[in-house]
mmCIF file of C-alpha atoms and ligand atoms in Angstrom:
data_model
loop_
_atom_site.group_PDB
_atom_site.id
_atom_site.type_symbol
_atom_site.label_atom_id
_atom_site.label_comp_id
_atom_site.label_asym_id
_atom_site.label_seq_id
_atom_site.Cartn_x
_atom_site.Cartn_y
_atom_site.Cartn_z
ATOM 1 C CA GLU A 1 -3.859 -8.807 2.748
ATOM 2 C CA ASP A 2 -1.181 -7.947 0.764
ATOM 3 C CA PRO A 3 0.446 -3.988 2.321
ATOM 4 C CA ILE A 4 3.172 -2.629 -0.263
ATOM 5 C CA VAL A 5 3.783 0.393 2.115
ATOM 6 C CA GLU A 6 3.657 -0.386 6.136
ATOM 7 C CA VAL A 7 5.152 1.758 8.628
ATOM 8 C CA THR A 8 5.090 1.131 11.737
ATOM 9 C CA ASP A 9 5.934 4.162 14.867
ATOM 10 C CA ALA A 10 6.425 6.787 12.154
ATOM 11 C CA LYS A 11 7.099 9.448 14.403
ATOM 12 C CA VAL A 12 8.437 13.056 13.491
ATOM 13 C CA THR A 13 10.182 15.518 16.229
ATOM 14 C CA PHE A 14 11.437 19.444 16.381
ATOM 15 C CA ASP A 15 13.856 20.672 19.068
ATOM 16 C CA GLY A 16 15.299 17.639 19.714
ATOM 17 C CA GLY A 17 12.141 15.428 20.669
ATOM 18 C CA ASP A 18 9.588 18.250 22.911
ATOM 19 C CA THR A 19 7.248 19.406 19.791
ATOM 20 C CA TYR A 20 5.929 16.443 17.223
ATOM 21 C CA VAL A 21 4.377 16.974 13.955
ATOM 22 C CA LEU A 22 3.416 13.730 13.554
ATOM 23 C CA ASP A 23 3.121 10.979 16.718
ATOM 24 C CA ASP A 24 3.649 7.081 16.521
ATOM 25 C CA VAL A 25 1.009 6.289 14.092
ATOM 26 C CA SER A 26 1.182 2.919 12.123
ATOM 27 C CA LEU A 27 -1.032 1.443 8.753
ATOM 28 C CA ASP A 28 -0.648 -0.533 6.284
ATOM 29 C CA ILE A 29 -1.204 1.085 2.333
ATOM 30 C CA GLU A 30 -2.365 -2.590 0.301
ATOM 31 C CA ARG A 31 -0.820 -2.879 -2.575
ATOM 32 C CA ASP A 32 -3.445 -1.738 -6.184
ATOM 33 C CA GLU A 33 -5.686 0.222 -3.141
ATOM 34 C CA VAL A 34 -6.869 4.437 -3.236
ATOM 35 C CA LEU A 35 -6.016 5.831 -0.306
ATOM 36 C CA GLY A 36 -7.566 8.286 0.962
ATOM 37 C CA ILE A 37 -6.249 10.575 3.946
ATOM 38 C CA VAL A 38 -7.526 13.401 5.844
ATOM 39 C CA GLY A 39 -7.650 15.824 7.967
ATOM 40 C CA GLU A 40 -8.023 19.190 8.632
ATOM 41 C CA SER A 41 -4.041 21.848 7.281
ATOM 42 C CA GLY A 42 -1.942 21.765 10.251
ATOM 43 C CA SER A 43 -3.079 17.212 11.530
ATOM 44 C CA GLY A 44 -0.015 15.725 10.215
ATOM 45 C CA LYS A 45 -0.775 14.620 7.205
ATOM 46 C CA SER A 46 1.449 16.396 4.870
ATOM 47 C CA MET A 47 4.287 15.050 7.175
ATOM 48 C CA PHE A 48 3.165 11.146 6.804
ATOM 49 C CA ALA A 49 3.217 12.102 2.965
ATOM 50 C CA SER A 50 7.164 13.137 3.552
ATOM 51 C CA ALA A 51 7.517 10.479 5.626
ATOM 52 C CA LEU A 52 6.338 7.522 2.948
ATOM 53 C CA LEU A 53 9.385 9.203 0.851
ATOM 54 C CA ASP A 54 11.788 9.834 3.710
ATOM 55 C CA SER A 55 11.777 13.300 2.763
ATOM 56 C CA ILE A 56 10.719 15.496 5.864
ATOM 57 C CA PRO A 57 11.845 18.703 5.790
ATOM 58 C CA ASP A 58 15.074 20.878 7.956
ATOM 59 C CA PRO A 59 15.412 19.799 10.867
ATOM 60 C CA GLY A 60 12.522 17.316 11.912
ATOM 61 C CA VAL A 61 14.016 14.143 12.368
ATOM 62 C CA LEU A 62 12.112 11.011 11.489
ATOM 63 C CA SER A 63 12.130 7.843 13.414
ATOM 64 C CA GLY A 64 10.273 4.188 13.137
ATOM 65 C CA GLU A 65 10.511 1.552 10.670
ATOM 66 C CA ILE A 66 8.582 2.343 7.321
ATOM 67 C CA LEU A 67 8.716 -0.855 4.677
ATOM 68 C CA TYR A 68 8.208 -0.979 1.175
ATOM 69 C CA HIS A 69 7.201 -4.404 -0.888
ATOM 70 C CA ALA A 70 8.254 -4.466 -4.633
ATOM 71 C CA GLU A 71 6.979 -6.111 -6.937
ATOM 72 C CA ASP A 72 9.763 -8.403 -8.023
ATOM 73 C CA GLY A 73 10.066 -9.603 -4.051
ATOM 74 C CA ARG A 74 12.283 -7.205 -2.669
ATOM 75 C CA THR A 75 11.479 -5.879 1.062
ATOM 76 C CA ILE A 76 13.232 -2.100 1.224
ATOM 77 C CA ASP A 77 13.925 -0.538 4.222
ATOM 78 C CA VAL A 78 13.065 3.230 3.662
ATOM 79 C CA LEU A 79 14.936 4.607 6.941
ATOM 80 C CA GLU A 80 17.895 3.286 5.876
ATOM 81 C CA GLN A 81 18.315 3.508 2.038
ATOM 82 C CA SER A 82 22.159 5.757 1.342
ATOM 83 C CA ASP A 83 20.489 8.793 -0.583
ATOM 84 C CA GLU A 84 21.597 7.457 -3.826
ATOM 85 C CA GLU A 85 19.084 4.735 -2.697
ATOM 86 C CA LEU A 86 16.511 7.153 -2.302
ATOM 87 C CA ARG A 87 16.628 9.712 -5.526
ATOM 88 C CA GLN A 88 15.796 6.630 -7.159
ATOM 89 C CA PHE A 89 13.798 5.229 -4.664
ATOM 90 C CA ARG A 90 11.339 8.549 -4.842
ATOM 91 C CA TRP A 91 10.617 7.996 -8.780
ATOM 92 C CA GLU A 92 11.052 4.357 -8.377
ATOM 93 C CA GLU A 93 9.174 2.735 -6.413
ATOM 94 C CA ILE A 94 7.385 5.771 -5.132
ATOM 95 C CA SER A 95 6.389 9.385 -6.308
ATOM 96 C CA MET A 96 4.782 12.621 -4.882
ATOM 97 C CA VAL A 97 2.382 14.764 -6.437
ATOM 98 C CA PHE A 98 2.098 18.198 -4.335
ATOM 99 C CA GLN A 99 0.220 20.843 -4.213
ATOM 100 C CA GLY A 100 0.708 23.755 -6.661
ATOM 101 C CA ALA A 101 2.101 22.605 -10.155
ATOM 102 C CA MET A 102 3.264 26.267 -10.247
ATOM 103 C CA SER A 103 6.373 26.057 -7.929
ATOM 104 C CA SER A 104 7.052 22.443 -9.441
ATOM 105 C CA PHE A 105 8.099 23.211 -12.529
ATOM 106 C CA ASN A 106 11.452 25.377 -13.592
ATOM 107 C CA PRO A 107 9.378 28.372 -15.458
ATOM 108 C CA THR A 108 13.056 28.774 -17.806
ATOM 109 C CA MET A 109 12.628 25.325 -18.693
ATOM 110 C CA LYS A 110 9.905 23.175 -20.901
ATOM 111 C CA VAL A 111 7.966 20.490 -19.140
ATOM 112 C CA GLY A 112 9.710 18.101 -22.103
ATOM 113 C CA THR A 113 13.078 19.585 -20.777
ATOM 114 C CA HIS A 114 12.139 17.977 -17.105
ATOM 115 C CA PHE A 115 10.365 14.413 -18.617
ATOM 116 C CA LYS A 116 13.844 14.117 -20.498
ATOM 117 C CA GLU A 117 16.138 15.787 -17.500
ATOM 118 C CA THR A 118 13.727 12.971 -14.882
ATOM 119 C CA LEU A 119 14.570 10.215 -17.084
ATOM 120 C CA LYS A 120 18.102 10.720 -18.189
ATOM 121 C CA ALA A 121 18.614 11.763 -13.839
ATOM 122 C CA HIS A 122 17.410 8.324 -13.395
ATOM 123 C CA ASP A 123 19.676 6.345 -16.455
ATOM 124 C CA ALA A 124 16.789 5.403 -18.584
ATOM 125 C CA ASN A 125 16.607 5.433 -22.163
ATOM 126 C CA VAL A 126 15.276 8.797 -23.078
ATOM 127 C CA ASP A 127 13.453 7.687 -26.834
ATOM 128 C CA GLU A 128 11.240 4.961 -24.780
ATOM 129 C CA GLY A 129 10.464 7.055 -21.554
ATOM 130 C CA MET A 130 9.432 9.761 -23.485
ATOM 131 C CA GLU A 131 7.334 7.601 -25.959
ATOM 132 C CA PHE A 132 5.414 6.496 -22.612
ATOM 133 C CA ALA A 133 5.161 9.998 -21.636
ATOM 134 C CA ARG A 134 3.164 11.263 -24.502
ATOM 135 C CA GLU A 135 1.116 8.309 -23.632
ATOM 136 C CA LEU A 136 1.015 9.685 -20.071
ATOM 137 C CA LEU A 137 -0.197 13.153 -21.625
ATOM 138 C CA GLU A 138 -2.009 11.426 -24.091
ATOM 139 C CA ASP A 139 -4.895 9.563 -20.459
ATOM 140 C CA LEU A 140 -4.342 12.605 -18.807
ATOM 141 C CA TYR A 141 -6.270 14.213 -22.104
ATOM 142 C CA LEU A 142 -3.115 16.593 -22.834
ATOM 143 C CA GLU A 143 -2.133 17.323 -26.569
ATOM 144 C CA PRO A 144 1.636 15.259 -26.230
ATOM 145 C CA GLU A 145 3.702 17.682 -28.391
ATOM 146 C CA ARG A 146 1.661 20.313 -27.956
ATOM 147 C CA VAL A 147 2.569 20.587 -23.576
ATOM 148 C CA LEU A 148 6.248 18.618 -23.409
ATOM 149 C CA ASP A 149 6.580 22.214 -26.410
ATOM 150 C CA SER A 150 5.580 24.527 -23.814
ATOM 151 C CA TYR A 151 6.482 26.527 -20.206
ATOM 152 C CA SER A 152 4.568 25.860 -17.890
ATOM 153 C CA HIS A 153 3.333 29.456 -17.723
ATOM 154 C CA GLU A 154 1.719 28.844 -21.604
ATOM 155 C CA LEU A 155 -0.606 26.517 -19.719
ATOM 156 C CA SER A 156 -3.176 26.492 -17.466
ATOM 157 C CA GLY A 157 -3.932 25.348 -13.761
ATOM 158 C CA GLY A 158 -5.091 22.475 -14.151
ATOM 159 C CA MET A 159 -3.349 21.766 -17.500
ATOM 160 C CA GLN A 160 -0.023 22.016 -15.787
ATOM 161 C CA GLN A 161 -1.259 19.380 -12.461
ATOM 162 C CA ARG A 162 -1.699 17.005 -15.149
ATOM 163 C CA ALA A 163 1.909 17.329 -17.338
ATOM 164 C CA LEU A 164 2.832 17.097 -13.044
ATOM 165 C CA ILE A 165 0.836 14.203 -13.008
ATOM 166 C CA ALA A 166 2.658 12.345 -16.379
ATOM 167 C CA LEU A 167 5.204 13.704 -15.284
ATOM 168 C CA SER A 168 5.747 11.917 -11.748
ATOM 169 C CA LEU A 169 4.303 8.673 -12.939
ATOM 170 C CA VAL A 170 7.124 8.923 -15.882
ATOM 171 C CA LEU A 171 9.504 6.352 -14.138
ATOM 172 C CA GLU A 172 6.966 3.379 -13.818
ATOM 173 C CA PRO A 173 6.408 4.535 -9.749
ATOM 174 C CA GLU A 174 4.541 2.207 -7.953
ATOM 175 C CA VAL A 175 2.051 3.804 -5.681
ATOM 176 C CA LEU A 176 1.623 7.656 -6.455
ATOM 177 C CA VAL A 177 1.109 10.154 -2.979
ATOM 178 C CA MET A 178 -0.392 13.477 -3.317
ATOM 179 C CA ASP A 179 -0.398 15.384 -1.385
ATOM 180 C CA GLU A 180 -3.485 18.298 -1.888
ATOM 181 C CA PRO A 181 -2.927 18.132 -5.457
ATOM 182 C CA THR A 182 -5.995 19.887 -6.506
ATOM 183 C CA ALA A 183 -6.778 21.873 -3.996
ATOM 184 C CA ALA A 184 -5.432 25.230 -6.383
ATOM 185 C CA LEU A 185 -7.915 23.689 -8.795
ATOM 186 C CA ASP A 186 -12.262 24.600 -8.968
ATOM 187 C CA LEU A 187 -14.634 22.437 -8.581
ATOM 188 C CA LEU A 188 -14.886 20.790 -11.467
ATOM 189 C CA MET A 189 -11.284 21.078 -12.202
ATOM 190 C CA GLN A 190 -10.920 18.859 -9.191
ATOM 191 C CA ARG A 191 -12.935 15.960 -10.118
ATOM 192 C CA SER A 192 -12.334 16.073 -13.351
ATOM 193 C CA ILE A 193 -8.677 15.329 -12.235
ATOM 194 C CA LEU A 194 -9.960 12.866 -9.139
ATOM 195 C CA MET A 195 -11.800 10.159 -12.918
ATOM 196 C CA LEU A 196 -8.525 10.441 -14.508
ATOM 197 C CA LEU A 197 -6.804 9.134 -12.093
ATOM 198 C CA ASN A 198 -9.441 6.628 -11.296
ATOM 199 C CA ASP A 199 -9.144 5.338 -14.344
ATOM 200 C CA LEU A 200 -4.767 5.896 -14.639
ATOM 201 C CA GLN A 201 -4.804 3.704 -11.811
ATOM 202 C CA LYS A 202 -6.532 1.085 -13.636
ATOM 203 C CA THR A 203 -4.938 1.261 -16.425
ATOM 204 C CA TYR A 204 -1.091 1.356 -13.846
ATOM 205 C CA ASP A 205 -2.501 -0.941 -11.014
ATOM 206 C CA LEU A 206 -1.237 1.501 -8.736
ATOM 207 C CA THR A 207 -1.157 1.929 -5.207
ATOM 208 C CA LEU A 208 -2.283 5.623 -4.247
ATOM 209 C CA ALA A 209 -2.728 7.940 -1.241
ATOM 210 C CA PHE A 210 -4.541 10.915 -1.430
ATOM 211 C CA ILE A 211 -3.535 13.538 0.698
ATOM 212 C CA THR A 212 -6.716 16.217 1.009
ATOM 213 C CA HIS A 213 -8.948 18.318 3.480
ATOM 214 C CA ASP A 214 -11.397 17.789 1.529
ATOM 215 C CA LEU A 215 -13.361 14.055 2.832
ATOM 216 C CA PRO A 216 -16.418 14.477 -0.229
ATOM 217 C CA LEU A 217 -14.007 14.636 -2.348
ATOM 218 C CA ILE A 218 -11.855 12.218 -1.809
ATOM 219 C CA THR A 219 -15.020 9.149 -0.680
ATOM 220 C CA ALA A 220 -15.406 9.221 -5.141
ATOM 221 C CA LEU A 221 -12.035 7.782 -5.400
ATOM 222 C CA ALA A 222 -11.386 6.054 -2.468
ATOM 223 C CA ASP A 223 -10.886 2.132 -1.358
ATOM 224 C CA ARG A 224 -10.416 3.118 2.019
ATOM 225 C CA MET A 225 -9.994 6.415 4.396
ATOM 226 C CA SER A 226 -7.546 7.221 6.920
ATOM 227 C CA ILE A 227 -8.240 9.522 8.793
ATOM 228 C CA ILE A 228 -6.043 12.700 11.173
ATOM 229 C CA TYR A 229 -5.775 14.518 13.645
ATOM 230 C CA ALA A 230 -3.426 16.232 16.018
ATOM 231 C CA PHE A 231 -0.343 14.014 14.427
ATOM 232 C CA GLN A 232 -2.667 11.214 15.124
ATOM 233 C CA PHE A 233 -4.478 8.824 12.562
ATOM 234 C CA VAL A 234 -7.783 8.578 14.844
ATOM 235 C CA GLU A 235 -9.655 5.725 11.952
ATOM 236 C CA VAL A 236 -8.696 3.567 9.419
ATOM 237 C CA GLY A 237 -11.735 2.202 7.559
ATOM 238 C CA THR A 238 -13.409 0.648 4.338
ATOM 239 C CA ARG A 239 -14.910 4.233 2.345
ATOM 240 C CA ASP A 240 -18.103 2.503 3.946
ATOM 241 C CA GLN A 241 -17.877 2.043 6.914
ATOM 242 C CA ILE A 242 -15.832 5.443 7.284
ATOM 243 C CA ILE A 243 -19.249 6.904 5.938
ATOM 244 C CA ALA A 244 -21.439 4.774 7.006
ATOM 245 C CA ASP A 245 -20.131 3.862 10.188
ATOM 246 C CA ALA A 246 -17.787 6.220 11.604
ATOM 247 C CA GLY A 247 -17.215 5.494 15.084
ATOM 248 C CA HIS A 248 -14.260 8.538 16.284
ATOM 249 C CA PRO A 249 -16.629 11.939 16.898
ATOM 250 C CA TYR A 250 -14.295 13.548 14.509
ATOM 251 C CA THR A 251 -15.490 11.841 11.227
ATOM 252 C CA ARG A 252 -18.845 12.098 12.115
ATOM 253 C CA ALA A 253 -18.350 15.846 12.332
ATOM 254 C CA LEU A 254 -16.212 15.789 9.242
ATOM 255 C CA LEU A 255 -18.506 13.565 7.789
ATOM 256 C CA ASN A 256 -21.819 16.720 8.768
ATOM 257 C CA ALA A 257 -19.919 19.592 8.235
ATOM 258 C CA THR A 258 -20.218 18.511 4.310
ATOM 259 C CA PRO A 259 -24.394 16.855 4.016
ATOM 260 C CA ASN A 260 -23.299 15.548 0.113
ATOM 261 C CA LEU A 261 -21.411 15.144 -1.950
ATOM 262 C CA ASP A 262 -23.456 17.415 -4.236
ATOM 263 C CA ALA A 263 -23.711 20.570 -2.554
ATOM 264 C CA PRO A 264 -23.162 23.862 -2.758
ATOM 265 C CA LEU A 265 -20.263 24.897 -0.840
ATOM 266 C CA SER A 266 -22.346 27.240 1.818
ATOM 267 C CA GLU A 267 -24.480 24.258 3.310
ATOM 268 C CA MET A 268 -21.449 23.008 4.431
ATOM 269 C CA GLN A 269 -21.081 23.757 8.241
ATOM 270 C CA PRO A 270 -17.753 23.788 9.490
ATOM 271 C CA ILE A 271 -17.076 22.255 12.657
ATOM 272 C CA GLU A 272 -15.793 24.930 15.965
ATOM 273 C CA GLY A 273 -12.697 25.242 16.577
ATOM 274 C CA GLU A 274 -9.328 24.003 15.522
ATOM 275 C CA GLY A 275 -7.043 21.186 15.585
ATOM 276 C CA PRO A 276 -4.425 22.162 17.756
ATOM 277 C CA ALA A 277 -1.041 22.631 17.611
ATOM 278 C CA PRO A 278 2.188 21.127 16.972
ATOM 279 C CA VAL A 279 3.105 22.609 21.277
ATOM 280 C CA ASN A 280 0.199 22.862 22.497
ATOM 281 C CA VAL A 281 -1.550 18.979 21.857
ATOM 282 C CA PRO A 282 -4.705 17.833 25.093
ATOM 283 C CA GLU A 283 -2.889 15.652 27.312
ATOM 284 C CA GLY A 284 -5.680 12.269 26.941
ATOM 285 C CA CYS A 285 -7.929 12.184 23.924
ATOM 286 C CA SER A 286 -6.425 15.313 21.591
ATOM 287 C CA PHE A 287 -9.858 16.144 20.189
ATOM 288 C CA HIS A 288 -11.431 15.845 23.734
ATOM 289 C CA PRO A 289 -12.060 20.314 23.766
ATOM 290 C CA ARG A 290 -14.065 19.693 20.692
ATOM 291 C CA CYS A 291 -15.580 16.387 21.345
ATOM 292 C CA PRO A 292 -19.431 16.651 22.847
ATOM 293 C CA LEU A 293 -18.853 13.125 24.227
ATOM 294 C CA ALA A 294 -16.212 13.955 26.064
ATOM 295 C CA THR A 295 -15.805 12.784 29.550
ATOM 296 C CA GLU A 296 -12.798 12.561 32.204
ATOM 297 C CA GLU A 297 -11.640 9.550 31.508
ATOM 298 C CA CYS A 298 -11.146 11.623 27.801
ATOM 299 C CA VAL A 299 -9.096 14.201 29.436
ATOM 300 C CA SER A 300 -6.671 12.369 31.327
ATOM 301 C CA ASP A 301 -6.604 8.285 28.935
ATOM 302 C CA ASP A 302 -5.653 8.799 25.371
ATOM 303 C CA PRO A 303 -7.545 6.688 23.112
ATOM 304 C CA PRO A 304 -5.322 3.781 20.928
ATOM 305 C CA LEU A 305 -6.593 3.303 17.531
ATOM 306 C CA GLU A 306 -8.818 -0.617 18.423
ATOM 307 C CA ASN A 307 -10.530 -2.391 16.310
ATOM 308 C CA ILE A 308 -14.446 -1.733 15.919
ATOM 309 C CA ASP A 309 -15.450 -3.331 12.967
ATOM 310 C CA GLU A 310 -13.266 -6.864 11.241
ATOM 311 C CA ASP A 311 -10.678 -3.350 8.975
ATOM 312 C CA HIS A 312 -11.924 -1.152 11.051
ATOM 313 C CA GLN A 313 -9.971 0.703 13.606
ATOM 314 C CA THR A 314 -11.018 3.699 15.367
ATOM 315 C CA ALA A 315 -9.193 5.553 18.885
ATOM 316 C CA CYS A 316 -12.600 6.959 20.234
ATOM 317 C CA HIS A 317 -13.878 5.181 24.724
ATOM 318 C CA HIS A 318 -16.583 6.134 23.680
ATOM 319 C CA TRP A 319 -17.432 5.183 19.422
ATOM 320 C CA GLU A 320 -20.616 3.277 20.874
ATOM 321 C CA GLN A 321 -22.289 6.288 21.923
ATOM 322 C CA ALA A 322 -20.953 8.666 19.120
ATOM 323 C CA ARG A 323 -22.806 5.632 16.768
ATOM 324 C CA GLU A 324 -25.481 6.846 18.224
ATOM 325 C CA GLU A 325 -25.945 10.306 19.471
ATOM 326 C CA ILE A 326 -23.659 11.912 16.060
ATOM 327 C CA THR A 327 -26.341 11.453 13.150
ATOM 328 C CA LEU A 328 -25.255 11.658 10.414
ATOM 329 C CA ASN A 329 -26.518 13.506 7.463
ATOM 330 C CA TYR A 330 -23.856 13.295 5.344
ATOM 331 C CA GLY A 331 -25.287 11.786 1.638
ATOM 332 C CA GLU A 332 -28.533 12.783 2.125
ATOM 333 C CA SER A 333 -30.112 13.662 -1.456
ATOM 334 C CA THR A 334 -31.262 16.700 -2.496
HETATM 335 FE FE1 SF4 B 1 -14.196 12.165 22.604
HETATM 336 FE FE2 SF4 B 1 -13.472 11.312 23.947
HETATM 337 FE FE3 SF4 B 1 -13.582 9.984 21.322
HETATM 338 FE FE4 SF4 B 1 -12.124 11.598 22.017
HETATM 339 S S1 SF4 B 1 -12.524 9.334 23.536
HETATM 340 S S2 SF4 B 1 -13.099 11.560 20.693
HETATM 341 S S3 SF4 B 1 -12.871 14.020 23.876
HETATM 342 S S4 SF4 B 1 -15.318 10.717 23.491
HETATM 343 MG MG1 MG B 2 -0.452 20.455 5.489
#
C-alpha cells in the first residue's frame, strides 16, 4: 500500500461545534487508484471532497489531519498550509472538478484564456502549458483550437465538462477529485466521459477520487469504493467486495436499488426514506430508522468501521446477518 492522501478524523462543524457535516472520517486514498465515493445528496460526500483541499465553505470549521504524500517524497500537512501554499497545492497536487461546468467558466472569457490565466497564476511556462492543454483536449476528443477559441456557452454541456477536466489537469496534478462531474449530463455522455477518464487516469498515472450518488456509474471505473451515510463512511472495500459481498445493509440496499448497469431507469427501486439532516442524526447507528435489521443495540451503540475481510471495512453490528438475509440482485444479467 502506498497512500497518496491520508485522512484521519476529519470533522467539519458549523455553529461552533453543535452541527457537523463530516463526522470524524478516516480514509486513505492509494496512489494511482480510482476511488469511488458514493452517497446520497446531503450525506457529506461533497464536504469530504472539499476537505481534501481544505476548502470547506464558510462558516464550516474543518479539524483532523490530512496528509498528502508528493511524488518527490515530501509530505504536506494540508491543514497547516498558508493561503499561498494552498493556492499552489490546489492545482498542482490535487485538482478538483465540480458538477456544472457552466458555473466554473467565466462567460465573458474565452476557454483558452482560462487556460492561460491558470498557467500564469502558477508561474508556469504558458507556451509549454498551452501545448499540453491541446494534448489534453485531444485526449478528451475535443478540437483544441475550436474549443480554446470559444466562449463556454458556445459549447455543449458535455464539451464544457470535458474542457473543464482538461483545465483541471493543465498543471499536472497527481490527484483529480471530481464531485458529481457528470451529473448534469445525459446518461450516454456520462458513460463516455467515464471511459475518457479511465484512459486519462492510465495515460497520466492519475489518482482519481470520484464522488457520486450514482453507484452503478462508478462501478464501471472504481478500483475501490467507499460508501458514506449521514456524514460517516459506513463501508470501504474493493469494487468486487462492495458489489458482491457488501456487509452494510445500506450498501446492499443501494445495490438493490439499481439491479444492473444496463437496466432501464424505470427498474430502479429507490430505497425508502431519506438520510438525516445534520441537526437530526439519530443516536446509535444513524441508519437504524431505515434498516430492516435494526435491534436495540443499533439504537444505542454507534458501530465503528471495522475489518470484516482483508481491506474491507463495514460499520454494522449485524453485517454477517445482512450478508445472509439481504439478498443482492445487483448485476443479474437481463
Ligand atoms: Fe442496521 Fe444495526 Fe447495522 Fe445499523 S448497525 S446498519 S441499524 S443492522
Ligand atoms: Mg453534495
